Amino acid sequence: AQTVTQSQPEMSVQEAETVTLSCTYDTSENNYYLFWYKQPPSRQMILVIRQEAYKQQNATENRFSVNFQKAAKSFSLKISDSQLGDTAMYFCAFMKAYSQGAQKLVFGQGTRLTINP
Amino acid sequence: KAGVTQTPRYLIKTRGQQVTLSCSPISGHRSVSWYQQTPGQGLQFLFEYFSETQRNKGNFPGRFSGRQFSNSRSEMNVSTLELGDSALYLCASSLGPAEHYEQYFGPGTRLTVT
């Protein structure tokens, strides 16, 4: 079974700073996907960024980028120029690539990120 | 394009009752997944449906069941409710084929069991 670990329960930074959220996972699979989701106080889960395990290049989406280290099973999220609207719970998630397309996200426990003005 | 919708948004039930939650996926999406979110257990996968067939199932008791209709809308049912079933139930949809795996979530249904 796959497990996802987020070792930082809470983080707090000043607006405009850069922050990095950590995530490690455990799997014996070779083909899988990794995600970061954001859950603001509204509870709406929002997809921030995704990474395919077969791609060596780290994914980037505007101010959000990841550092994917497959051998170390590490998948950290970097938020640059943080904004007040980035305040949320952030979840790291793993999905095995089933050959028939079945889908199942395995989530970490989350990191509560607060951006201070 | 409209997002994933879930109804109702809030629900209060009594222990022993049953409940049905509904999820309408993004137009064109054929896969619907359900997750339970609680403070103690975090986010846990319940099941996933694709083209009316359950494709994957989590580790929940048989009191939790689901189904998907031909229009891809999905329902989940919890029978004989227990206090521990109080949670936020999230539905997510995706296009469905293996290469289209990104899941988009609805706002959730907050279930309180008293």
mmCIF file with all atom_site columns, C-alpha atoms in Angstrom:
data_model
loop_
_atom_site.group_PDB
_atom_site.id
_atom_site.type_symbol
_atom_site.label_atom_id
_atom_site.label_alt_id
_atom_site.label_comp_id
_atom_site.label_asym_id
_atom_site.label_entity_id
_atom_site.label_seq_id
_atom_site.pdbx_PDB_ins_code
_atom_site.Cartn_x
_atom_site.Cartn_y
_atom_site.Cartn_z
_atom_site.occupancy
_atom_site.B_iso_or_equiv
_atom_site.pdbx_formal_charge
_atom_site.auth_seq_id
_atom_site.auth_comp_id
_atom_site.auth_asym_id
_atom_site.auth_atom_id
_atom_site.pdbx_PDB_model_num
ATOM 1   C CA . ALA A 1 1   ? 0.000   0.000  0.000   1.00 0.00 ? 1   ALA A CA 1
ATOM 2   C CA . GLN A 1 2   ? 1.136   3.497  -0.731  1.00 0.00 ? 2   GLN A CA 1
ATOM 3   C CA . THR A 1 3   ? 1.616   6.096  1.988   1.00 0.00 ? 3   THR A CA 1
ATOM 4   C CA . VAL A 1 4   ? 2.151   9.835  1.803   1.00 0.00 ? 4   VAL A CA 1
ATOM 5   C CA . THR A 1 5   ? 3.807   11.802 4.586   1.00 0.00 ? 5   THR A CA 1
ATOM 6   C CA . GLN A 1 6   ? 3.786   15.542 5.129   1.00 0.00 ? 6   GLN A CA 1
ATOM 7   C CA . SER A 1 7   ? 6.107   16.279 8.010   1.00 0.00 ? 7   SER A CA 1
ATOM 8   C CA . GLN A 1 8   ? 5.132   19.932 8.516   1.00 0.00 ? 8   GLN A CA 1
ATOM 9   C CA . PRO A 1 9   ? 1.695   20.229 10.155  1.00 0.00 ? 9   PRO A CA 1
ATOM 10  C CA . GLU A 1 10  ? 1.833   24.043 10.062  1.00 0.00 ? 10  GLU A CA 1
ATOM 11  C CA . MET A 1 11  ? 3.886   26.750 8.389   1.00 0.00 ? 11  MET A CA 1
ATOM 12  C CA . SER A 1 12  ? 3.697   30.507 8.446   1.00 0.00 ? 12  SER A CA 1
ATOM 13  C CA . VAL A 1 13  ? 5.480   33.058 6.241   1.00 0.00 ? 13  VAL A CA 1
ATOM 14  C CA . GLN A 1 14  ? 5.243   36.726 5.363   1.00 0.00 ? 14  GLN A CA 1
ATOM 15  C CA . GLU A 1 15  ? 3.580   37.883 2.185   1.00 0.00 ? 15  GLU A CA 1
ATOM 16  C CA . ALA A 1 16  ? 5.942   37.923 -0.840  1.00 0.00 ? 16  ALA A CA 1
ATOM 17  C CA . GLU A 1 17  ? 8.273   35.362 0.717   1.00 0.00 ? 17  GLU A CA 1
ATOM 18  C CA . THR A 1 18  ? 9.032   31.975 -0.788  1.00 0.00 ? 18  THR A CA 1
ATOM 19  C CA . VAL A 1 19  ? 7.918   28.866 1.069   1.00 0.00 ? 19  VAL A CA 1
ATOM 20  C CA . THR A 1 20  ? 8.570   25.171 0.494   1.00 0.00 ? 20  THR A CA 1
ATOM 21  C CA . LEU A 1 21  ? 6.229   22.409 1.658   1.00 0.00 ? 21  LEU A CA 1
ATOM 22  C CA . SER A 1 22  ? 7.647   18.906 2.042   1.00 0.00 ? 22  SER A CA 1
ATOM 23  C CA . CYS A 1 23  ? 6.155   15.597 1.011   1.00 0.00 ? 23  CYS A CA 1
ATOM 24  C CA . THR A 1 24  ? 7.562   12.084 0.929   1.00 0.00 ? 24  THR A CA 1
ATOM 25  C CA . TYR A 1 25  ? 5.826   8.953  -0.257  1.00 0.00 ? 25  TYR A CA 1
ATOM 26  C CA . ASP A 1 26  ? 6.351   5.252  -0.136  1.00 0.00 ? 26  ASP A CA 1
ATOM 27  C CA . THR A 1 27  ? 5.545   2.994  -3.064  1.00 0.00 ? 27  THR A CA 1
ATOM 28  C CA . SER A 1 28  ? 6.909   0.043  -4.977  1.00 0.00 ? 28  SER A CA 1
ATOM 29  C CA . GLU A 1 29  ? 5.222   1.236  -8.154  1.00 0.00 ? 29  GLU A CA 1
ATOM 30  C CA . ASN A 1 30  ? 7.188   2.704  -11.048 1.00 0.00 ? 30  ASN A CA 1
ATOM 31  C CA . ASN A 1 31  ? 4.316   4.455  -12.837 1.00 0.00 ? 31  ASN A CA 1
ATOM 32  C CA . TYR A 1 32  ? 2.347   6.966  -10.819 1.00 0.00 ? 32  TYR A CA 1
ATOM 33  C CA . TYR A 1 33  ? 1.280   10.570 -10.529 1.00 0.00 ? 33  TYR A CA 1
ATOM 34  C CA . LEU A 1 34  ? 1.809   13.095 -7.779  1.00 0.00 ? 34  LEU A CA 1
ATOM 35  C CA . PHE A 1 35  ? -0.306  16.107 -6.955  1.00 0.00 ? 35  PHE A CA 1
ATOM 36  C CA . TRP A 1 36  ? -0.564  19.085 -4.686  1.00 0.00 ? 36  TRP A CA 1
ATOM 37  C CA . TYR A 1 37  ? -4.059  20.182 -3.758  1.00 0.00 ? 37  TYR A CA 1
ATOM 38  C CA . LYS A 1 38  ? -5.026  23.339 -1.890  1.00 0.00 ? 38  LYS A CA 1
ATOM 39  C CA . GLN A 1 39  ? -8.016  23.490 0.451   1.00 0.00 ? 39  GLN A CA 1
ATOM 40  C CA . PRO A 1 40  ? -8.862  27.041 1.606   1.00 0.00 ? 40  PRO A CA 1
ATOM 41  C CA . PRO A 1 41  ? -11.306 27.715 4.453   1.00 0.00 ? 41  PRO A CA 1
ATOM 42  C CA . SER A 1 42  ? -14.181 27.292 1.983   1.00 0.00 ? 42  SER A CA 1
ATOM 43  C CA . ARG A 1 43  ? -13.201 23.568 1.903   1.00 0.00 ? 43  ARG A CA 1
ATOM 44  C CA . GLN A 1 44  ? -13.153 23.535 -1.914  1.00 0.00 ? 44  GLN A CA 1
ATOM 45  C CA . MET A 1 45  ? -10.266 21.279 -2.935  1.00 0.00 ? 45  MET A CA 1
ATOM 46  C CA . ILE A 1 46  ? -8.289  22.909 -5.740  1.00 0.00 ? 46  ILE A CA 1
ATOM 47  C CA . LEU A 1 47  ? -5.679  21.185 -7.905  1.00 0.00 ? 47  LEU A CA 1
ATOM 48  C CA . VAL A 1 48  ? -2.470  23.215 -7.741  1.00 0.00 ? 48  VAL A CA 1
ATOM 49  C CA . ILE A 1 49  ? 0.037   21.177 -9.708  1.00 0.00 ? 49  ILE A CA 1
ATOM 50  C CA . ARG A 1 50  ? 0.673   17.637 -10.931 1.00 0.00 ? 50  ARG A CA 1
ATOM 51  C CA . GLN A 1 51  ? 3.702   15.565 -11.868 1.00 0.00 ? 51  GLN A CA 1
ATOM 52  C CA . GLU A 1 52  ? 3.992   12.362 -13.854 1.00 0.00 ? 52  GLU A CA 1
ATOM 53  C CA . ALA A 1 53  ? 6.607   10.026 -12.389 1.00 0.00 ? 53  ALA A CA 1
ATOM 54  C CA . TYR A 1 54  ? 8.051   9.199  -15.796 1.00 0.00 ? 54  TYR A CA 1
ATOM 55  C CA . LYS A 1 55  ? 8.908   12.847 -16.423 1.00 0.00 ? 55  LYS A CA 1
ATOM 56  C CA . GLN A 1 56  ? 12.235  14.040 -15.072 1.00 0.00 ? 56  GLN A CA 1
ATOM 57  C CA . GLN A 1 57  ? 11.410  17.679 -15.582 1.00 0.00 ? 57  GLN A CA 1
ATOM 58  C CA . ASN A 1 58  ? 9.826   19.338 -12.578 1.00 0.00 ? 58  ASN A CA 1
ATOM 59  C CA . ALA A 1 59  ? 6.330   20.726 -13.120 1.00 0.00 ? 59  ALA A CA 1
ATOM 60  C CA . THR A 1 60  ? 5.699   24.469 -12.888 1.00 0.00 ? 60  THR A CA 1
ATOM 61  C CA . GLU A 1 61  ? 2.455   26.431 -12.760 1.00 0.00 ? 61  GLU A CA 1
ATOM 62  C CA . ASN A 1 62  ? 3.022   30.173 -12.458 1.00 0.00 ? 62  ASN A CA 1
ATOM 63  C CA . ARG A 1 63  ? 4.248   30.817 -8.885  1.00 0.00 ? 63  ARG A CA 1
ATOM 64  C CA . PHE A 1 64  ? 4.045   27.127 -7.981  1.00 0.00 ? 64  PHE A CA 1
ATOM 65  C CA . SER A 1 65  ? 6.782   24.629 -8.761  1.00 0.00 ? 65  SER A CA 1
ATOM 66  C CA . VAL A 1 66  ? 7.772   21.219 -7.514  1.00 0.00 ? 66  VAL A CA 1
ATOM 67  C CA . ASN A 1 67  ? 11.034  19.490 -6.747  1.00 0.00 ? 67  ASN A CA 1
ATOM 68  C CA . PHE A 1 68  ? 10.472  15.865 -7.697  1.00 0.00 ? 68  PHE A CA 1
ATOM 69  C CA . GLN A 1 69  ? 13.164  13.444 -6.557  1.00 0.00 ? 69  GLN A CA 1
ATOM 70  C CA . LYS A 1 70  ? 12.000  10.000 -7.680  1.00 0.00 ? 70  LYS A CA 1
ATOM 71  C CA . ALA A 1 71  ? 14.830  8.000  -6.132  1.00 0.00 ? 71  ALA A CA 1
ATOM 72  C CA . ALA A 1 72  ? 14.355  9.725  -2.795  1.00 0.00 ? 72  ALA A CA 1
ATOM 73  C CA . LYS A 1 73  ? 10.545  9.534  -3.135  1.00 0.00 ? 73  LYS A CA 1
ATOM 74  C CA . SER A 1 74  ? 10.283  13.195 -2.383  1.00 0.00 ? 74  SER A CA 1
ATOM 75  C CA . PHE A 1 75  ? 7.870   15.739 -3.881  1.00 0.00 ? 75  PHE A CA 1
ATOM 76  C CA . SER A 1 76  ? 8.098   19.230 -2.422  1.00 0.00 ? 76  SER A CA 1
ATOM 77  C CA . LEU A 1 77  ? 6.056   22.280 -3.417  1.00 0.00 ? 77  LEU A CA 1
ATOM 78  C CA . LYS A 1 78  ? 7.619   25.731 -3.703  1.00 0.00 ? 78  LYS A CA 1
ATOM 79  C CA . ILE A 1 79  ? 5.413   28.795 -3.648  1.00 0.00 ? 79  ILE A CA 1
ATOM 80  C CA . SER A 1 80  ? 7.169   31.945 -4.824  1.00 0.00 ? 80  SER A CA 1
ATOM 81  C CA . ASP A 1 81  ? 6.045   35.488 -4.065  1.00 0.00 ? 81  ASP A CA 1
ATOM 82  C CA . SER A 1 82  ? 3.435   34.156 -1.643  1.00 0.00 ? 82  SER A CA 1
ATOM 83  C CA . GLN A 1 83  ? 0.093   35.959 -1.496  1.00 0.00 ? 83  GLN A CA 1
ATOM 84  C CA . LEU A 1 84  ? -2.589  36.235 1.177   1.00 0.00 ? 84  LEU A CA 1
ATOM 85  C CA . GLY A 1 85  ? -4.834  34.095 -1.002  1.00 0.00 ? 85  GLY A CA 1
ATOM 86  C CA . ASP A 1 86  ? -2.364  31.233 -0.711  1.00 0.00 ? 86  ASP A CA 1
ATOM 87  C CA . THR A 1 87  ? -3.445  30.742 2.900   1.00 0.00 ? 87  THR A CA 1
ATOM 88  C CA . ALA A 1 88  ? -4.912  27.229 2.955   1.00 0.00 ? 88  ALA A CA 1
ATOM 89  C CA . MET A 1 89  ? -4.398  23.617 3.851   1.00 0.00 ? 89  MET A CA 1
ATOM 90  C CA . TYR A 1 90  ? -2.112  21.943 1.312   1.00 0.00 ? 90  TYR A CA 1
ATOM 91  C CA . PHE A 1 91  ? -2.333  18.236 0.590   1.00 0.00 ? 91  PHE A CA 1
ATOM 92  C CA . CYS A 1 92  ? 0.185   16.106 -1.217  1.00 0.00 ? 92  CYS A CA 1
ATOM 93  C CA . ALA A 1 93  ? -1.411  13.162 -3.029  1.00 0.00 ? 93  ALA A CA 1
ATOM 94  C CA . PHE A 1 94  ? -0.320  10.013 -4.855  1.00 0.00 ? 94  PHE A CA 1
ATOM 95  C CA . MET A 1 95  ? -2.111  8.095  -7.580  1.00 0.00 ? 95  MET A CA 1
ATOM 96  C CA . LYS A 1 96  ? -0.950  4.763  -8.960  1.00 0.00 ? 96  LYS A CA 1
ATOM 97  C CA . ALA A 1 97  ? -1.172  4.538  -12.735 1.00 0.00 ? 97  ALA A CA 1
ATOM 98  C CA . TYR A 1 98  ? -3.491  1.584  -13.192 1.00 0.00 ? 98  TYR A CA 1
ATOM 99  C CA . SER A 1 99  ? -3.310  0.043  -16.637 1.00 0.00 ? 99  SER A CA 1
ATOM 100 C CA . GLN A 1 100 ? -7.101  0.072  -16.928 1.00 0.00 ? 100 GLN A CA 1
ATOM 101 C CA . GLY A 1 101 ? -7.364  3.621  -15.738 1.00 0.00 ? 101 GLY A CA 1
ATOM 102 C CA . ALA A 1 102 ? -8.807  3.057  -12.273 1.00 0.00 ? 102 ALA A CA 1
ATOM 103 C CA . GLN A 1 103 ? -8.217  6.067  -10.074 1.00 0.00 ? 103 GLN A CA 1
ATOM 104 C CA . LYS A 1 104 ? -7.561  6.476  -6.386  1.00 0.00 ? 104 LYS A CA 1
ATOM 105 C CA . LEU A 1 105 ? -5.859  9.376  -4.647  1.00 0.00 ? 105 LEU A CA 1
ATOM 106 C CA . VAL A 1 106 ? -3.876  8.692  -1.486  1.00 0.00 ? 106 VAL A CA 1
ATOM 107 C CA . PHE A 1 107 ? -3.459  11.864 0.537   1.00 0.00 ? 107 PHE A CA 1
ATOM 108 C CA . GLY A 1 108 ? -0.996  13.056 3.126   1.00 0.00 ? 108 GLY A CA 1
ATOM 109 C CA . GLN A 1 109 ? -2.215  14.597 6.378   1.00 0.00 ? 109 GLN A CA 1
ATOM 110 C CA . GLY A 1 110 ? -1.799  18.121 5.087   1.00 0.00 ? 110 GLY A CA 1
ATOM 111 C CA . THR A 1 111 ? 0.202   21.259 5.907   1.00 0.00 ? 111 THR A CA 1
ATOM 112 C CA . ARG A 1 112 ? -1.643  24.306 7.146   1.00 0.00 ? 112 ARG A CA 1
ATOM 113 C CA . LEU A 1 113 ? -0.006  27.315 5.483   1.00 0.00 ? 113 LEU A CA 1
ATOM 114 C CA . THR A 1 114 ? -0.641  30.851 6.689   1.00 0.00 ? 114 THR A CA 1
ATOM 115 C CA . ILE A 1 115 ? 0.525   33.874 4.742   1.00 0.00 ? 115 ILE A CA 1
ATOM 116 C CA . ASN A 1 116 ? 0.835   36.924 6.984   1.00 0.00 ? 116 ASN A CA 1
ATOM 117 C CA . PRO A 1 117 ? 0.492   40.503 5.708   1.00 0.00 ? 117 PRO A CA 1
ATOM 118 C CA . LYS B 2 1   ? -17.955 24.921 -17.998 1.00 0.00 ? 1   LYS B CA 1
ATOM 119 C CA . ALA B 2 2   ? -19.694 24.267 -14.686 1.00 0.00 ? 2   ALA B CA 1
ATOM 120 C CA . GLY B 2 3   ? -17.706 22.527 -11.966 1.00 0.00 ? 3   GLY B CA 1
ATOM 121 C CA . VAL B 2 4   ? -18.538 19.481 -9.906  1.00 0.00 ? 4   VAL B CA 1
ATOM 122 C CA . THR B 2 5   ? -21.730 19.957 -7.927  1.00 0.00 ? 5   THR B CA 1
ATOM 123 C CA . GLN B 2 6   ? -22.773 18.123 -4.795  1.00 0.00 ? 6   GLN B CA 1
ATOM 124 C CA . THR B 2 7   ? -26.121 18.054 -3.072  1.00 0.00 ? 7   THR B CA 1
ATOM 125 C CA . PRO B 2 8   ? -27.061 18.626 -0.394  1.00 0.00 ? 8   PRO B CA 1
ATOM 126 C CA . ARG B 2 9   ? -24.294 20.818 0.996   1.00 0.00 ? 9   ARG B CA 1
ATOM 127 C CA . TYR B 2 10  ? -25.237 20.180 4.611   1.00 0.00 ? 10  TYR B CA 1
ATOM 128 C CA . LEU B 2 11  ? -27.086 17.326 6.232   1.00 0.00 ? 11  LEU B CA 1
ATOM 129 C CA . ILE B 2 12  ? -27.962 16.359 9.791   1.00 0.00 ? 12  ILE B CA 1
ATOM 130 C CA . LYS B 2 13  ? -29.031 12.793 10.445  1.00 0.00 ? 13  LYS B CA 1
ATOM 131 C CA . THR B 2 14  ? -29.674 10.623 13.471  1.00 0.00 ? 14  THR B CA 1
ATOM 132 C CA . ARG B 2 15  ? -27.701 7.505  14.318  1.00 0.00 ? 15  ARG B CA 1
ATOM 133 C CA . GLY B 2 16  ? -29.231 4.458  12.640  1.00 0.00 ? 16  GLY B CA 1
ATOM 134 C CA . GLN B 2 17  ? -30.727 6.381  9.719   1.00 0.00 ? 17  GLN B CA 1
ATOM 135 C CA . GLN B 2 18  ? -29.490 6.160  6.163   1.00 0.00 ? 18  GLN B CA 1
ATOM 136 C CA . VAL B 2 19  ? -28.399 8.945  3.840   1.00 0.00 ? 19  VAL B CA 1
ATOM 137 C CA . THR B 2 20  ? -27.899 9.472  0.109   1.00 0.00 ? 20  THR B CA 1
ATOM 138 C CA . LEU B 2 21  ? -25.495 12.046 -1.280  1.00 0.00 ? 21  LEU B CA 1
ATOM 139 C CA . SER B 2 22  ? -25.432 13.155 -4.892  1.00 0.00 ? 22  SER B CA 1
ATOM 140 C CA . CYS B 2 23  ? -22.643 14.276 -7.202  1.00 0.00 ? 23  CYS B CA 1
ATOM 141 C CA . SER B 2 24  ? -22.846 15.714 -10.701 1.00 0.00 ? 24  SER B CA 1
ATOM 142 C CA . PRO B 2 25  ? -19.489 15.681 -12.505 1.00 0.00 ? 25  PRO B CA 1
ATOM 143 C CA . ILE B 2 26  ? -18.082 18.233 -14.885 1.00 0.00 ? 26  ILE B CA 1
ATOM 144 C CA . SER B 2 27  ? -19.731 17.898 -18.283 1.00 0.00 ? 27  SER B CA 1
ATOM 145 C CA . GLY B 2 28  ? -17.927 15.242 -20.309 1.00 0.00 ? 28  GLY B CA 1
ATOM 146 C CA . HIS B 2 29  ? -16.277 13.629 -17.287 1.00 0.00 ? 29  HIS B CA 1
ATOM 147 C CA . ARG B 2 30  ? -17.063 9.948  -16.929 1.00 0.00 ? 30  ARG B CA 1
ATOM 148 C CA . SER B 2 31  ? -15.177 9.073  -13.759 1.00 0.00 ? 31  SER B CA 1
ATOM 149 C CA . VAL B 2 32  ? -16.478 9.979  -10.327 1.00 0.00 ? 32  VAL B CA 1
ATOM 150 C CA . SER B 2 33  ? -14.601 9.319  -7.084  1.00 0.00 ? 33  SER B CA 1
ATOM 151 C CA . TRP B 2 34  ? -15.745 9.761  -3.499  1.00 0.00 ? 34  TRP B CA 1
ATOM 152 C CA . TYR B 2 35  ? -13.622 10.664 -0.483  1.00 0.00 ? 35  TYR B CA 1
ATOM 153 C CA . GLN B 2 36  ? -14.336 11.053 3.210   1.00 0.00 ? 36  GLN B CA 1
ATOM 154 C CA . GLN B 2 37  ? -12.564 13.806 5.137   1.00 0.00 ? 37  GLN B CA 1
ATOM 155 C CA . THR B 2 38  ? -12.428 13.782 8.940   1.00 0.00 ? 38  THR B CA 1
ATOM 156 C CA . PRO B 2 39  ? -10.115 15.552 11.391  1.00 0.00 ? 39  PRO B CA 1
ATOM 157 C CA . GLY B 2 40  ? -8.858  12.252 12.756  1.00 0.00 ? 40  GLY B CA 1
ATOM 158 C CA . GLN B 2 41  ? -8.417  10.130 9.640   1.00 0.00 ? 41  GLN B CA 1
ATOM 159 C CA . GLY B 2 42  ? -7.825  12.832 7.060   1.00 0.00 ? 42  GLY B CA 1
ATOM 160 C CA . LEU B 2 43  ? -8.850  12.213 3.461   1.00 0.00 ? 43  LEU B CA 1
ATOM 161 C CA . GLN B 2 44  ? -9.754  8.631  2.657   1.00 0.00 ? 44  GLN B CA 1
ATOM 162 C CA . PHE B 2 45  ? -10.817 7.117  -0.643  1.00 0.00 ? 45  PHE B CA 1
ATOM 163 C CA . LEU B 2 46  ? -14.230 5.474  -0.724  1.00 0.00 ? 46  LEU B CA 1
ATOM 164 C CA . PHE B 2 47  ? -14.777 4.328  -4.320  1.00 0.00 ? 47  PHE B CA 1
ATOM 165 C CA . GLU B 2 48  ? -14.517 5.300  -7.960  1.00 0.00 ? 48  GLU B CA 1
ATOM 166 C CA . TYR B 2 49  ? -16.985 4.777  -10.787 1.00 0.00 ? 49  TYR B CA 1
ATOM 167 C CA . PHE B 2 50  ? -16.448 4.910  -14.511 1.00 0.00 ? 50  PHE B CA 1
ATOM 168 C CA . SER B 2 51  ? -19.172 4.295  -17.079 1.00 0.00 ? 51  SER B CA 1
ATOM 169 C CA . GLU B 2 52  ? -21.530 2.976  -14.385 1.00 0.00 ? 52  GLU B CA 1
ATOM 170 C CA . THR B 2 53  ? -18.976 0.424  -13.138 1.00 0.00 ? 53  THR B CA 1
ATOM 171 C CA . GLN B 2 54  ? -17.124 0.516  -9.843  1.00 0.00 ? 54  GLN B CA 1
ATOM 172 C CA . ARG B 2 55  ? -13.493 0.557  -10.859 1.00 0.00 ? 55  ARG B CA 1
ATOM 173 C CA . ASN B 2 56  ? -11.840 0.921  -7.484  1.00 0.00 ? 56  ASN B CA 1
ATOM 174 C CA . LYS B 2 57  ? -12.875 0.601  -3.862  1.00 0.00 ? 57  LYS B CA 1
ATOM 175 C CA . GLY B 2 58  ? -11.428 1.786  -0.578  1.00 0.00 ? 58  GLY B CA 1
ATOM 176 C CA . ASN B 2 59  ? -11.368 0.084  2.782   1.00 0.00 ? 59  ASN B CA 1
ATOM 177 C CA . PHE B 2 60  ? -14.783 1.004  4.143   1.00 0.00 ? 60  PHE B CA 1
ATOM 178 C CA . PRO B 2 61  ? -17.516 -1.241 5.560   1.00 0.00 ? 61  PRO B CA 1
ATOM 179 C CA . GLY B 2 62  ? -20.364 -2.447 3.393   1.00 0.00 ? 62  GLY B CA 1
ATOM 180 C CA . ARG B 2 63  ? -22.634 0.240  4.862   1.00 0.00 ? 63  ARG B CA 1
ATOM 181 C CA . PHE B 2 64  ? -21.023 2.553  2.346   1.00 0.00 ? 64  PHE B CA 1
ATOM 182 C CA . SER B 2 65  ? -22.166 2.002  -1.207  1.00 0.00 ? 65  SER B CA 1
ATOM 183 C CA . GLY B 2 66  ? -22.402 3.946  -4.396  1.00 0.00 ? 66  GLY B CA 1
ATOM 184 C CA . ARG B 2 67  ? -23.599 3.875  -7.933  1.00 0.00 ? 67  ARG B CA 1
ATOM 185 C CA . GLN B 2 68  ? -23.266 5.812  -11.147 1.00 0.00 ? 68  GLN B CA 1
ATOM 186 C CA . PHE B 2 69  ? -25.936 6.565  -13.691 1.00 0.00 ? 69  PHE B CA 1
ATOM 187 C CA . SER B 2 70  ? -25.730 6.649  -17.466 1.00 0.00 ? 70  SER B CA 1
ATOM 188 C CA . ASN B 2 71  ? -25.351 10.447 -17.390 1.00 0.00 ? 71  ASN B CA 1
ATOM 189 C CA . SER B 2 72  ? -22.276 9.988  -15.117 1.00 0.00 ? 72  SER B CA 1
ATOM 190 C CA . ARG B 2 73  ? -24.024 11.437 -12.070 1.00 0.00 ? 73  ARG B CA 1
ATOM 191 C CA . SER B 2 74  ? -23.193 9.450  -8.969  1.00 0.00 ? 74  SER B CA 1
ATOM 192 C CA . GLU B 2 75  ? -24.775 8.802  -5.616  1.00 0.00 ? 75  GLU B CA 1
ATOM 193 C CA . MET B 2 76  ? -23.320 7.372  -2.472  1.00 0.00 ? 76  MET B CA 1
ATOM 194 C CA . ASN B 2 77  ? -25.387 5.833  0.275   1.00 0.00 ? 77  ASN B CA 1
ATOM 195 C CA . VAL B 2 78  ? -24.545 5.228  3.896   1.00 0.00 ? 78  VAL B CA 1
ATOM 196 C CA . SER B 2 79  ? -26.863 2.943  5.806   1.00 0.00 ? 79  SER B CA 1
ATOM 197 C CA . THR B 2 80  ? -27.223 2.545  9.568   1.00 0.00 ? 80  THR B CA 1
ATOM 198 C CA . LEU B 2 81  ? -25.377 5.755  10.290  1.00 0.00 ? 81  LEU B CA 1
ATOM 199 C CA . GLU B 2 82  ? -22.874 5.875  13.134  1.00 0.00 ? 82  GLU B CA 1
ATOM 200 C CA . LEU B 2 83  ? -21.525 8.919  14.952  1.00 0.00 ? 83  LEU B CA 1
ATOM 201 C CA . GLY B 2 84  ? -18.143 8.280  13.315  1.00 0.00 ? 84  GLY B CA 1
ATOM 202 C CA . ASP B 2 85  ? -19.656 8.813  9.883   1.00 0.00 ? 85  ASP B CA 1
ATOM 203 C CA . SER B 2 86  ? -19.807 12.547 10.575  1.00 0.00 ? 86  SER B CA 1
ATOM 204 C CA . ALA B 2 87  ? -17.496 13.989 7.949   1.00 0.00 ? 87  ALA B CA 1
ATOM 205 C CA . LEU B 2 88  ? -17.093 16.090 4.854   1.00 0.00 ? 88  LEU B CA 1
ATOM 206 C CA . TYR B 2 89  ? -17.810 13.895 1.836   1.00 0.00 ? 89  TYR B CA 1
ATOM 207 C CA . LEU B 2 90  ? -16.027 15.027 -1.279  1.00 0.00 ? 90  LEU B CA 1
ATOM 208 C CA . CYS B 2 91  ? -16.760 14.001 -4.812  1.00 0.00 ? 91  CYS B CA 1
ATOM 209 C CA . ALA B 2 92  ? -14.248 14.388 -7.633  1.00 0.00 ? 92  ALA B CA 1
ATOM 210 C CA . SER B 2 93  ? -14.569 13.892 -11.360 1.00 0.00 ? 93  SER B CA 1
ATOM 211 C CA . SER B 2 94  ? -12.156 13.261 -14.186 1.00 0.00 ? 94  SER B CA 1
ATOM 212 C CA . LEU B 2 95  ? -12.385 12.460 -17.861 1.00 0.00 ? 95  LEU B CA 1
ATOM 213 C CA . GLY B 2 96  ? -11.745 8.830  -17.011 1.00 0.00 ? 96  GLY B CA 1
ATOM 214 C CA . PRO B 2 97  ? -9.359  7.179  -19.457 1.00 0.00 ? 97  PRO B CA 1
ATOM 215 C CA . ALA B 2 98  ? -5.984  6.252  -18.028 1.00 0.00 ? 98  ALA B CA 1
ATOM 216 C CA . GLU B 2 99  ? -4.192  9.245  -19.508 1.00 0.00 ? 99  GLU B CA 1
ATOM 217 C CA . HIS B 2 100 ? -6.791  11.673 -18.174 1.00 0.00 ? 100 HIS B CA 1
ATOM 218 C CA . TYR B 2 101 ? -6.305  11.222 -14.470 1.00 0.00 ? 101 TYR B CA 1
ATOM 219 C CA . GLU B 2 102 ? -6.633  14.744 -13.035 1.00 0.00 ? 102 GLU B CA 1
ATOM 220 C CA . GLN B 2 103 ? -9.435  14.868 -10.503 1.00 0.00 ? 103 GLN B CA 1
ATOM 221 C CA . TYR B 2 104 ? -11.488 17.992 -9.883  1.00 0.00 ? 104 TYR B CA 1
ATOM 222 C CA . PHE B 2 105 ? -13.390 18.265 -6.646  1.00 0.00 ? 105 PHE B CA 1
ATOM 223 C CA . GLY B 2 106 ? -16.811 19.496 -5.692  1.00 0.00 ? 106 GLY B CA 1
ATOM 224 C CA . PRO B 2 107 ? -17.538 21.644 -2.635  1.00 0.00 ? 107 PRO B CA 1
ATOM 225 C CA . GLY B 2 108 ? -18.453 18.654 -0.502  1.00 0.00 ? 108 GLY B CA 1
ATOM 226 C CA . THR B 2 109 ? -21.388 17.586 1.608   1.00 0.00 ? 109 THR B CA 1
ATOM 227 C CA . ARG B 2 110 ? -21.020 18.120 5.345   1.00 0.00 ? 110 ARG B CA 1
ATOM 228 C CA . LEU B 2 111 ? -22.775 15.243 7.129   1.00 0.00 ? 111 LEU B CA 1
ATOM 229 C CA . THR B 2 112 ? -23.405 15.454 10.845  1.00 0.00 ? 112 THR B CA 1
ATOM 230 C CA . VAL B 2 113 ? -24.693 12.368 12.651  1.00 0.00 ? 113 VAL B CA 1
ATOM 231 C CA . THR B 2 114 ? -26.259 12.945 16.085  1.00 0.00 ? 114 THR B CA 1
#
